[in-house]
Amino acid sequence: YIAEDVPLFLSLIDDLFPGLKADRAQFPEVSKALEKVALDKGYQLHQNWLNKCIQLYETYLVRHGIMLVGPSGGGKTAIMDVLAGALTELGTKHVIWRMNPKAITAPQMFGRMDATTGDWTDGIFAVLWRRAAKNKNQNMWIVLDGPVDAIWIENLNTVLDDNKVLTLANGDRILMTPNMKAMFEPENLSNASPATVSRAGIIYVSDTELGWEPIVKSWLAKRDSAQATGLQPCFDKYVGRMLEFIRVNLRPVMYNETAGTVGTLLTLLNAILKKYEATHEQLSEAKLERMFLYCLTWSLGGLLSEKERPTFDAELRTFAANMPQREADTDTIFEFLVDESTGNWRHWNQCVPEWTYPHNEEKPKFSQLVIPTLDSVRYERLLSLVHSVNGASLLVGGPGTAKTTVINQFLGKFNSEAMVSKTITFSSLTTPQIFQVSIEGSVEKRQGRTYGPPGSKTMCVFIDDISMPAVNEWGDQVTNEIVRQLLEQGGMYGLEKPIGDMKFIVDTSYVAAMNAPGGGKNDVPNRLKRQFAIFNVPLPSVAAINGIFGKLVEGRFSPDLFSEAVVQVAHRLVPMTVTLWNRTQQKMLPTPAKFHYLFNMRELSKVFQGVMLAVRDRFSNKTPPGGQKPFGGAVTAPEGYLLGLWVHECRRVFADKLVSHEDKAWVDRAITDLCRQEFPPELCKQVRLLCILPLWQPVPKL
């Protein structure tokens, strides 16, 4: 039963058997061993969670097929590990073998017959089953850790019923020994058939059974006593209240389990306190609280959109004492970081490096011009913090928010002699085998079953568009199941002989990017999210956009090379383009018939790319040898030529994307209105005469 149904069930039992109280079976030796193993592993003796361990033991005594079901972060894996350790303490060694059935195909799992030669090759599960059946000295638990569907698990019906036999396609029948258990660890049973459910013992582990407090207590127990004493009040004061506030009042761009959010907080705290562990520096309560607030902001509030961040900030200011002082009315705590040297708040604007336009290049490589902004700098720092403690990061955001650029900048700062990077771009056609081959092709054998990057280097794998792989008919993303297996278990099962051996990948870290789910875009499995520290990357503000493209235009059309009239026109192009972009976004909304009506930062970039690539001689204040060539049409001055070029680029970027005559005419009118508002009639006349008759006008009948 789920946690909410347990009181109802107990009250029904009381109504049926009034006055009778059924005592729970007692297993004092097992309970004592469970507590010992849990403490040895650094877990907390949380009573609800220990009750689930006892329930698993009770099911273990009477069932040979067991399902431990529940959301990510409920402690399912730890329940299995602790019970296996406790039973090992009591005498008989218990070993757990894990595999993800959705990370491989059915032939790779059970086996395949060569149609030409008739040779049979065992699959990974068949090999593990044979090994477990031959092992007489220890108890073997084979855990199928992945989503359940009605295909692969139906092949195990003969295993789960009283026959206890694995039947393979080649006719082999492998009996299940009394030392073996078939265990399953899915998130839900929405795709399981009644035949499967009735054959297995099922235990549901709600996320409320554990909560986030035991996770924090276990983390604090491993910290320095002074730090733990200073951080405990911060957890008590902020985490519970802000989690509840976000749940009730705010809407993150992507759902994440509470355990995953708190896990991100602990990862950031590990990273930011790592420096002080090495020096044994004692931190003041105020400095420790500021560091905690910084990490809290980017973990609990890391998935909030730009519009909801002020609400988060306002709630935090109602009861937090160490908040930064605003430098502008629009500032929130997201615009500040804790200075490592002083321990005081510092605005991110002070950390953005200066950027200089490459004046010597006539045609600069536009795609390689990366202008640092407040967003890029602060997300690079977050990636660096997570990477410093061997964590994995995931950036989520709409198209054109520079997720890939930020990650590539982050990867580009590594020492190439000590670290290499590999980029894997997912698509709807990416399969688990393609991903596995890509990873295996980047590592070499180190020792035994351990593999790592060549030359004893470390490697950072960047998975772009991690949410793109197709979702199958059961609602599963099989490609992301092997990604989760790699992050969670640190390896993958080899598909070549020897089959059934896990290849462990070491000295490798991971970073990923994806589009925000919704509007036809996929989400990723909740159990995969648990492995990442997730941050939302919103669209840049209008001020940031003006700063980015303003620097480009200012560098390209500098006053020492161009006349004052050309420089003034160029200066006005940036706000005009942003205004046109905003109006087009608001007017041209996507519909089922016009689903491609999406206008993001890439459209702005394309407009200015066309303006930048124009030959500067046409606008220069110096007359070229042989005299100035005619501009064409009614254009008589360089500033008119520049404005005409801008009008042309806007039509190519915005109007050419539209499919109806009315929509294209609306964009033309919007461009004309902007020109008339910003420039004198003499200049507008030059541009208007440049207009060519559009192709969609009807041809007159003869």
Tab-separated table of N, CA, C and O in Angstrom, residues 571-652:
chain	number	residue	atom	x	y	z
A	571	HIS	N	23.713	51.782	-34.339
A	571	HIS	CA	23.415	51.779	-32.908
A	571	HIS	C	21.932	51.506	-32.653
A	571	HIS	O	21.565	50.890	-31.646
A	572	ARG	N	21.053	51.964	-33.573
A	572	ARG	CA	19.611	51.786	-33.375
A	572	ARG	C	19.117	50.405	-33.817
A	572	ARG	O	17.980	50.035	-33.508
A	573	LEU	N	19.932	49.677	-34.552
A	573	LEU	CA	19.459	48.394	-35.097
A	573	LEU	C	19.176	47.363	-34.007
A	573	LEU	O	18.261	46.549	-34.131
A	574	VAL	N	19.957	47.392	-32.918
A	574	VAL	CA	19.781	46.368	-31.876
A	574	VAL	C	18.427	46.493	-31.187
A	574	VAL	O	17.649	45.528	-31.154
A	575	PRO	N	18.064	47.647	-30.614
A	575	PRO	CA	16.727	47.733	-29.991
A	575	PRO	C	15.591	47.521	-30.984
A	575	PRO	O	14.552	46.968	-30.621
A	576	MET	N	15.796	47.935	-32.246
A	576	MET	CA	14.752	47.710	-33.247
A	576	MET	C	14.548	46.219	-33.491
A	576	MET	O	13.406	45.739	-33.574
A	577	THR	N	15.639	45.468	-33.584
A	577	THR	CA	15.528	44.026	-33.828
A	577	THR	C	14.870	43.325	-32.645
A	577	THR	O	14.021	42.433	-32.833
A	578	VAL	N	15.245	43.726	-31.427
A	578	VAL	CA	14.639	43.121	-30.231
A	578	VAL	C	13.145	43.433	-30.187
A	578	VAL	O	12.328	42.556	-29.850
A	579	THR	N	12.763	44.652	-30.533
A	579	THR	CA	11.342	45.014	-30.552
A	579	THR	C	10.583	44.185	-31.575
A	579	THR	O	9.495	43.655	-31.296
A	580	LEU	N	11.151	44.044	-32.779
A	580	LEU	CA	10.510	43.229	-33.822
A	580	LEU	C	10.398	41.775	-33.373
A	580	LEU	O	9.364	41.123	-33.577
A	581	TRP	N	11.440	41.277	-32.751
A	581	TRP	CA	11.447	39.886	-32.253
A	581	TRP	C	10.355	39.670	-31.206
A	581	TRP	O	9.604	38.689	-31.258
A	582	ASN	N	10.231	40.608	-30.265
A	582	ASN	CA	9.204	40.486	-29.220
A	582	ASN	C	7.799	40.557	-29.808
A	582	ASN	O	6.912	39.782	-29.425
A	583	ARG	N	7.589	41.483	-30.743
A	583	ARG	CA	6.257	41.605	-31.349
A	583	ARG	C	5.904	40.351	-32.143
A	583	ARG	O	4.756	39.882	-32.110
A	584	THR	N	6.886	39.804	-32.864
A	584	THR	CA	6.629	38.593	-33.655
A	584	THR	C	6.327	37.410	-32.742
A	584	THR	O	5.433	36.597	-33.031
A	585	GLN	N	7.051	37.306	-31.622
A	585	GLN	CA	6.791	36.232	-30.665
A	585	GLN	C	5.371	36.298	-30.120
A	585	GLN	O	4.701	35.275	-29.968
A	586	GLN	N	4.910	37.533	-29.821
A	586	GLN	CA	3.581	37.688	-29.238
A	586	GLN	C	2.467	37.482	-30.257
A	586	GLN	O	1.394	36.982	-29.913
A	587	LYS	N	2.726	37.842	-31.510
A	587	LYS	CA	1.690	37.766	-32.534
A	587	LYS	C	1.642	36.400	-33.208
A	587	LYS	O	0.566	35.807	-33.370
A	588	MET	N	2.800	35.871	-33.591
A	588	MET	CA	2.860	34.626	-34.355
A	588	MET	C	3.056	33.432	-33.405
A	588	MET	O	4.164	32.929	-33.229
A	589	LEU	N	1.979	33.029	-32.787
A	589	LEU	CA	2.054	31.918	-31.836
A	589	LEU	C	1.928	30.593	-32.567
A	589	LEU	O	1.230	30.483	-33.582
A	590	PRO	N	2.580	29.542	-32.072
A	590	PRO	CA	2.477	28.233	-32.735
A	590	PRO	C	1.084	27.629	-32.578
A	590	PRO	O	0.441	27.768	-31.535
A	591	THR	N	0.614	27.006	-33.622
A	591	THR	CA	-0.663	26.277	-33.619
A	591	THR	C	-0.406	24.907	-34.230
A	591	THR	O	0.675	24.661	-34.788
A	592	PRO	N	-1.364	23.982	-34.153
A	592	PRO	CA	-1.145	22.673	-34.803
A	592	PRO	C	-0.824	22.773	-36.285
A	592	PRO	O	-0.066	21.972	-36.816
A	593	ALA	N	-1.388	23.792	-36.962
A	593	ALA	CA	-1.098	23.967	-38.387
A	593	ALA	C	0.193	24.751	-38.614
A	593	ALA	O	0.771	24.698	-39.698
A	594	LYS	N	0.637	25.496	-37.596
A	594	LYS	CA	1.852	26.321	-37.713
A	594	LYS	C	2.762	26.027	-36.521
A	594	LYS	O	3.172	26.929	-35.796
A	595	PHE	N	3.077	24.770	-36.330
A	595	PHE	CA	3.835	24.354	-35.151
A	595	PHE	C	5.270	24.867	-35.168
A	595	PHE	O	5.940	24.871	-34.136
A	596	HIS	N	5.761	25.301	-36.344
A	596	HIS	CA	7.141	25.776	-36.443
A	596	HIS	C	7.254	27.274	-36.161
A	596	HIS	O	8.336	27.846	-36.288
A	597	TYR	N	6.179	27.907	-35.741
A	597	TYR	CA	6.223	29.334	-35.415
A	597	TYR	C	6.879	29.517	-34.036
A	597	TYR	O	6.229	29.892	-33.058
A	598	LEU	N	8.133	29.255	-33.975
A	598	LEU	CA	8.911	29.397	-32.747
A	598	LEU	C	10.042	30.383	-33.019
A	598	LEU	O	10.840	30.173	-33.941
A	599	PHE	N	10.104	31.441	-32.239
A	599	PHE	CA	11.102	32.489	-32.453
A	599	PHE	C	11.924	32.639	-31.184
A	599	PHE	O	11.411	33.084	-30.153
A	600	ASN	N	13.178	32.235	-31.250
A	600	ASN	CA	14.038	32.291	-30.075
A	600	ASN	C	15.276	33.128	-30.377
A	600	ASN	O	15.339	33.844	-31.372
A	601	MET	N	16.278	32.993	-29.512
A	601	MET	CA	17.502	33.797	-29.661
A	601	MET	C	18.220	33.539	-30.981
A	601	MET	O	18.972	34.383	-31.460
A	602	ARG	N	17.996	32.372	-31.561
A	602	ARG	CA	18.697	32.061	-32.816
A	602	ARG	C	18.253	32.997	-33.937
A	602	ARG	O	19.036	33.308	-34.831
A	603	GLU	N	16.984	33.428	-33.908
A	603	GLU	CA	16.509	34.368	-34.931
A	603	GLU	C	17.252	35.702	-34.816
A	603	GLU	O	17.654	36.291	-35.833
A	604	LEU	N	17.413	36.183	-33.604
A	604	LEU	CA	18.177	37.423	-33.422
A	604	LEU	C	19.598	37.262	-33.940
A	604	LEU	O	20.145	38.137	-34.615
A	605	SER	N	20.184	36.130	-33.626
A	605	SER	CA	21.565	35.886	-34.037
A	605	SER	C	21.695	35.858	-35.557
A	605	SER	O	22.658	36.389	-36.115
A	606	LYS	N	20.708	35.264	-36.232
A	606	LYS	CA	20.777	35.178	-37.700
A	606	LYS	C	20.696	36.556	-38.353
A	606	LYS	O	21.354	36.814	-39.363
A	607	VAL	N	19.867	37.439	-37.782
A	607	VAL	CA	19.760	38.789	-38.342
A	607	VAL	C	21.108	39.491	-38.297
A	607	VAL	O	21.599	40.041	-39.289
A	608	PHE	N	21.753	39.456	-37.131
A	608	PHE	CA	23.022	40.167	-36.989
A	608	PHE	C	24.170	39.445	-37.678
A	608	PHE	O	25.152	40.073	-38.065
A	609	GLN	N	24.033	38.146	-37.865
A	609	GLN	CA	25.058	37.436	-38.629
A	609	GLN	C	25.088	37.950	-40.063
A	609	GLN	O	26.165	38.182	-40.638
A	610	GLY	N	23.897	38.147	-40.640
A	610	GLY	CA	23.848	38.688	-42.003
A	610	GLY	C	24.405	40.095	-42.084
A	610	GLY	O	25.101	40.456	-43.041
A	611	VAL	N	24.123	40.934	-41.076
A	611	VAL	CA	24.635	42.308	-41.076
A	611	VAL	C	26.154	42.306	-40.911
A	611	VAL	O	26.871	43.079	-41.561
A	612	MET	N	26.666	41.414	-40.048
A	612	MET	CA	28.111	41.368	-39.783
A	612	MET	C	28.915	40.900	-40.995
A	612	MET	O	30.046	41.326	-41.204
A	613	LEU	N	28.344	39.999	-41.771
A	613	LEU	CA	29.105	39.415	-42.872
A	613	LEU	C	29.143	40.305	-44.110
A	613	LEU	O	29.793	39.960	-45.098
A	614	ALA	N	28.438	41.420	-44.069
A	614	ALA	CA	28.486	42.348	-45.206
A	614	ALA	C	29.873	42.985	-45.296
A	614	ALA	O	30.517	43.259	-44.285
A	615	VAL	N	30.335	43.213	-46.521
A	615	VAL	CA	31.654	43.820	-46.727
A	615	VAL	C	31.632	45.255	-46.206
A	615	VAL	O	30.764	46.053	-46.577
A	616	ARG	N	32.606	45.614	-45.369
A	616	ARG	CA	32.593	46.933	-44.723
A	616	ARG	C	32.889	48.070	-45.704
A	616	ARG	O	32.581	49.227	-45.417
A	617	ASP	N	33.484	47.770	-46.855
A	617	ASP	CA	33.799	48.831	-47.824
A	617	ASP	C	32.545	49.581	-48.281
A	617	ASP	O	32.614	50.757	-48.653
A	618	ARG	N	31.402	48.915	-48.246
A	618	ARG	CA	30.171	49.543	-48.731
A	618	ARG	C	29.671	50.622	-47.771
A	618	ARG	O	28.853	51.458	-48.152
A	619	PHE	N	30.137	50.581	-46.491
A	619	PHE	CA	29.675	51.572	-45.515
A	619	PHE	C	30.794	52.518	-45.093
A	619	PHE	O	30.571	53.453	-44.345
A	620	SER	N	32.013	52.251	-45.544
A	620	SER	CA	33.173	52.987	-45.032
A	620	SER	C	33.104	54.463	-45.421
A	620	SER	O	32.563	54.834	-46.470
A	621	ASN	N	33.689	55.309	-44.547
A	621	ASN	CA	33.736	56.738	-44.861
A	621	ASN	C	34.900	57.088	-45.772
A	621	ASN	O	35.108	58.232	-46.112
A	622	LYS	N	35.704	56.063	-46.112
A	622	LYS	CA	36.809	56.281	-47.048
A	622	LYS	C	36.384	55.835	-48.440
A	622	LYS	O	35.876	54.728	-48.613
A	623	THR	N	36.620	56.664	-49.429
A	623	THR	CA	36.245	56.315	-50.798
A	623	THR	C	37.245	55.306	-51.354
A	623	THR	O	38.457	55.571	-51.373
A	624	PRO	N	36.794	54.126	-51.791
A	624	PRO	CA	37.726	53.125	-52.306
A	624	PRO	C	38.320	53.566	-53.633
A	624	PRO	O	37.782	54.441	-54.314
A	625	PRO	N	39.476	52.969	-54.012
A	625	PRO	CA	40.084	53.294	-55.316
A	625	PRO	C	39.100	53.023	-56.448
A	625	PRO	O	38.445	51.982	-56.483
A	626	GLY	N	39.018	53.949	-57.371
A	626	GLY	CA	38.084	53.779	-58.481
A	626	GLY	C	36.728	54.373	-58.204
A	626	GLY	O	35.827	54.283	-59.043
A	627	GLY	N	36.554	54.949	-56.986
A	627	GLY	CA	35.278	55.578	-56.659
A	627	GLY	C	34.289	54.598	-56.049
A	627	GLY	O	34.436	53.378	-56.157
A	628	GLN	N	33.261	55.157	-55.404
A	628	GLN	CA	32.239	54.346	-54.740
A	628	GLN	C	31.289	53.757	-55.776
A	628	GLN	O	30.788	54.459	-56.652
A	629	LYS	N	31.042	52.463	-55.706
A	629	LYS	CA	30.101	51.823	-56.616
A	629	LYS	C	28.683	52.258	-56.272
A	629	LYS	O	28.379	52.537	-55.120
A	630	PRO	N	27.800	52.318	-57.265
A	630	PRO	CA	26.407	52.695	-56.962
A	630	PRO	C	25.762	51.648	-56.047
A	630	PRO	O	26.032	50.457	-56.150
A	631	PHE	N	24.899	52.136	-55.162
A	631	PHE	CA	24.280	51.242	-54.194
A	631	PHE	C	23.111	50.468	-54.784
A	631	PHE	O	22.742	49.409	-54.295
A	632	GLY	N	22.492	50.985	-55.812
A	632	GLY	CA	21.336	50.311	-56.385
A	632	GLY	C	20.042	50.915	-55.892
A	632	GLY	O	19.935	51.368	-54.754
A	633	GLY	N	19.020	50.923	-56.765
A	633	GLY	CA	17.729	51.466	-56.383
A	633	GLY	C	17.834	52.944	-56.065
A	633	GLY	O	18.527	53.703	-56.728
A	634	ALA	N	17.146	53.367	-55.010
A	634	ALA	CA	17.144	54.773	-54.611
A	634	ALA	C	18.136	55.057	-53.497
A	634	ALA	O	18.156	56.168	-52.963
A	635	VAL	N	18.948	54.081	-53.133
A	635	VAL	CA	19.904	54.263	-52.044
A	635	VAL	C	21.036	55.162	-52.528
A	635	VAL	O	21.670	54.892	-53.549
A	636	THR	N	21.274	56.222	-51.769
A	636	THR	CA	22.305	57.188	-52.166
A	636	THR	C	23.397	57.349	-51.126
A	636	THR	O	24.382	58.035	-51.376
A	637	ALA	N	23.236	56.733	-49.952
A	637	ALA	CA	24.197	56.935	-48.862
A	637	ALA	C	24.486	55.599	-48.174
A	637	ALA	O	23.663	54.681	-48.204
A	638	PRO	N	25.646	55.474	-47.542
A	638	PRO	CA	25.980	54.221	-46.851
A	638	PRO	C	24.987	53.858	-45.754
A	638	PRO	O	24.682	52.680	-45.562
A	639	GLU	N	24.459	54.895	-45.036
A	639	GLU	CA	23.509	54.572	-43.964
A	639	GLU	C	22.216	53.978	-44.524
A	639	GLU	O	21.603	53.102	-43.913
A	640	GLY	N	21.803	54.417	-45.704
A	640	GLY	CA	20.639	53.818	-46.351
A	640	GLY	C	20.906	52.390	-46.770
A	640	GLY	O	20.034	51.513	-46.679
A	641	TYR	N	22.139	52.145	-47.224
A	641	TYR	CA	22.511	50.786	-47.620
A	641	TYR	C	22.484	49.851	-46.406
A	641	TYR	O	22.010	48.711	-46.488
A	642	LEU	N	22.966	50.340	-45.244
A	642	LEU	CA	22.975	49.526	-44.026
A	642	LEU	C	21.550	49.226	-43.558
A	642	LEU	O	21.232	48.085	-43.196
A	643	LEU	N	20.682	50.236	-43.599
A	643	LEU	CA	19.298	50.015	-43.187
A	643	LEU	C	18.597	49.053	-44.138
A	643	LEU	O	17.819	48.189	-43.711
A	644	GLY	N	18.873	49.182	-45.425
A	644	GLY	CA	18.286	48.253	-46.387
A	644	GLY	C	18.742	46.822	-46.152
A	644	GLY	O	17.962	45.868	-46.287
A	645	LEU	N	20.018	46.670	-45.795
A	645	LEU	CA	20.533	45.329	-45.482
A	645	LEU	C	19.817	44.750	-44.268
A	645	LEU	O	19.431	43.576	-44.260
A	646	TRP	N	19.595	45.584	-43.248
A	646	TRP	CA	18.899	45.107	-42.040
A	646	TRP	C	17.469	44.681	-42.369
A	646	TRP	O	16.994	43.643	-41.905
A	647	VAL	N	16.767	45.494	-43.194
A	647	VAL	CA	15.392	45.152	-43.589
A	647	VAL	C	15.377	43.814	-44.330
A	647	VAL	O	14.524	42.944	-44.084
A	648	HIS	N	16.344	43.642	-45.233
A	648	HIS	CA	16.419	42.391	-45.989
A	648	HIS	C	16.621	41.199	-45.055
A	648	HIS	O	15.941	40.159	-45.186
A	649	GLU	N	17.548	41.311	-44.094
A	649	GLU	CA	17.825	40.194	-43.185
A	649	GLU	C	16.619	39.874	-42.306
A	649	GLU	O	16.319	38.707	-42.050
A	650	CYS	N	15.908	40.905	-41.849
A	650	CYS	CA	14.717	40.658	-41.033
A	650	CYS	C	13.641	39.921	-41.830
A	650	CYS	O	12.950	39.039	-41.298
A	651	ARG	N	13.496	40.292	-43.106
A	651	ARG	CA	12.505	39.590	-43.934
A	651	ARG	C	12.897	38.139	-44.159
A	651	ARG	O	12.056	37.236	-44.138
A	652	ARG	N	14.196	37.911	-44.374
A	652	ARG	CA	14.632	36.531	-44.607
A	652	ARG	C	14.467	35.670	-43.342
A	652	ARG	O	14.117	34.496	-43.412
